[in-house]
Amino acid sequence: MAANFPLIILALTVVIWAFVTMVMRVSNGPTVGSGIIAMNQLSKECFSNAAHFPVLNHVLRDTFDGLHMWLNDMWKRETRNDRSDNQASGEIPPAHQHHMD
């Protein structure tokens, strides 16, 4: 495992750099939704290229699983906060406005 440590650090650095780059490319700014889209694109590219390197493939899979769980938690918090902000201000969320006609 110690011999693979530099490879693991390199893989994590590349993943984080590519992830941030794709988030910025997908949207006008980083949001949780754009992060999920970027992660899905990046994971497809990484896994197709890392299939020849079992250790790298394992590290990438664990990294993406962790990122995916974190982004899902952030997405839930962001959408929950949006709903509570709308309720507190008395605004009707756009998805429900057509019911008021």
XYZ file of C-alpha atoms in Angstrom:
101
model
C 0.000 0.000 0.000
C 2.849 2.396 0.813
C 4.221 2.014 -2.708
C 0.865 3.109 -4.101
C 0.611 6.193 -1.875
C 2.016 8.679 -4.455
C -0.361 7.245 -7.051
C -3.302 7.679 -4.669
C -2.345 11.300 -3.909
C -1.959 12.013 -7.624
C -5.341 10.424 -8.372
C -7.098 12.446 -5.688
C -5.455 15.663 -6.883
C -6.524 15.019 -10.469
C -10.061 14.136 -9.393
C -10.469 17.275 -7.292
C -8.967 19.532 -9.975
C -11.117 18.017 -12.718
C -14.210 18.152 -10.522
C -13.779 21.856 -9.757
C -13.039 22.606 -13.418
C -16.164 20.788 -14.576
C -18.360 22.464 -11.955
C -17.240 25.861 -13.224
C -17.775 24.791 -16.837
C -21.285 23.381 -16.277
C -22.808 26.513 -14.778
C -22.224 30.201 -14.208
C -21.056 29.387 -10.723
C -20.671 26.429 -8.418
C -23.985 25.044 -7.164
C -24.877 21.663 -5.798
C -26.824 20.771 -8.939
C -23.918 21.634 -11.209
C -21.632 19.672 -8.909
C -23.755 16.556 -9.334
C -23.797 16.972 -13.129
C -20.032 17.512 -13.224
C -19.383 14.545 -10.962
C -21.416 12.248 -13.193
C -19.514 13.398 -16.301
C -16.166 13.122 -14.575
C -16.864 9.675 -13.141
C -17.730 8.296 -16.590
C -14.456 9.608 -18.020
C -12.316 8.506 -15.076
C -13.703 5.000 -14.818
C -13.302 4.358 -18.523
C -9.644 5.453 -18.322
C -8.838 3.826 -14.963
C -10.095 0.345 -15.835
C -6.508 -0.727 -16.603
C -5.255 0.316 -13.133
C -7.037 -1.643 -10.358
C -5.655 0.437 -7.459
C -6.512 3.719 -9.156
C -9.939 2.395 -10.107
C -10.613 1.412 -6.478
C -9.479 4.812 -5.155
C -11.566 6.673 -7.731
C -14.648 4.592 -6.964
C -14.331 5.274 -3.215
C -13.713 8.966 -3.871
C -16.735 9.305 -6.126
C -18.940 7.390 -3.699
C -17.941 9.819 -0.956
C -18.446 12.865 -3.180
C -21.819 11.572 -4.297
C -23.039 11.106 -0.717
C -21.757 14.561 0.263
C -23.384 16.250 -2.746
C -26.687 14.490 -2.104
C -26.646 15.744 1.489
C -25.854 19.268 0.282
C -28.625 19.046 -2.342
C -31.159 18.044 0.320
C -30.072 20.908 2.570
C -30.155 23.425 -0.286
C -33.645 22.429 -1.433
C -34.922 22.293 2.157
C -33.523 25.796 2.790
C -35.135 27.107 -0.407
C -38.521 25.763 0.684
C -38.244 27.189 4.197
C -37.131 30.582 2.810
C -40.149 30.669 0.502
C -42.518 29.734 3.306
C -41.018 32.306 5.666
C -41.308 35.117 3.113
C -44.794 34.097 1.996
C -43.636 33.464 -1.570
C -45.200 30.679 -3.578
C -42.600 28.362 -5.109
C -42.750 28.385 -8.944
C -43.757 24.728 -9.083
C -46.957 25.492 -7.156
C -47.996 28.795 -8.718
C -50.234 27.263 -11.398
C -52.526 25.827 -8.699
C -53.477 29.333 -7.588
C -55.168 30.341 -10.873
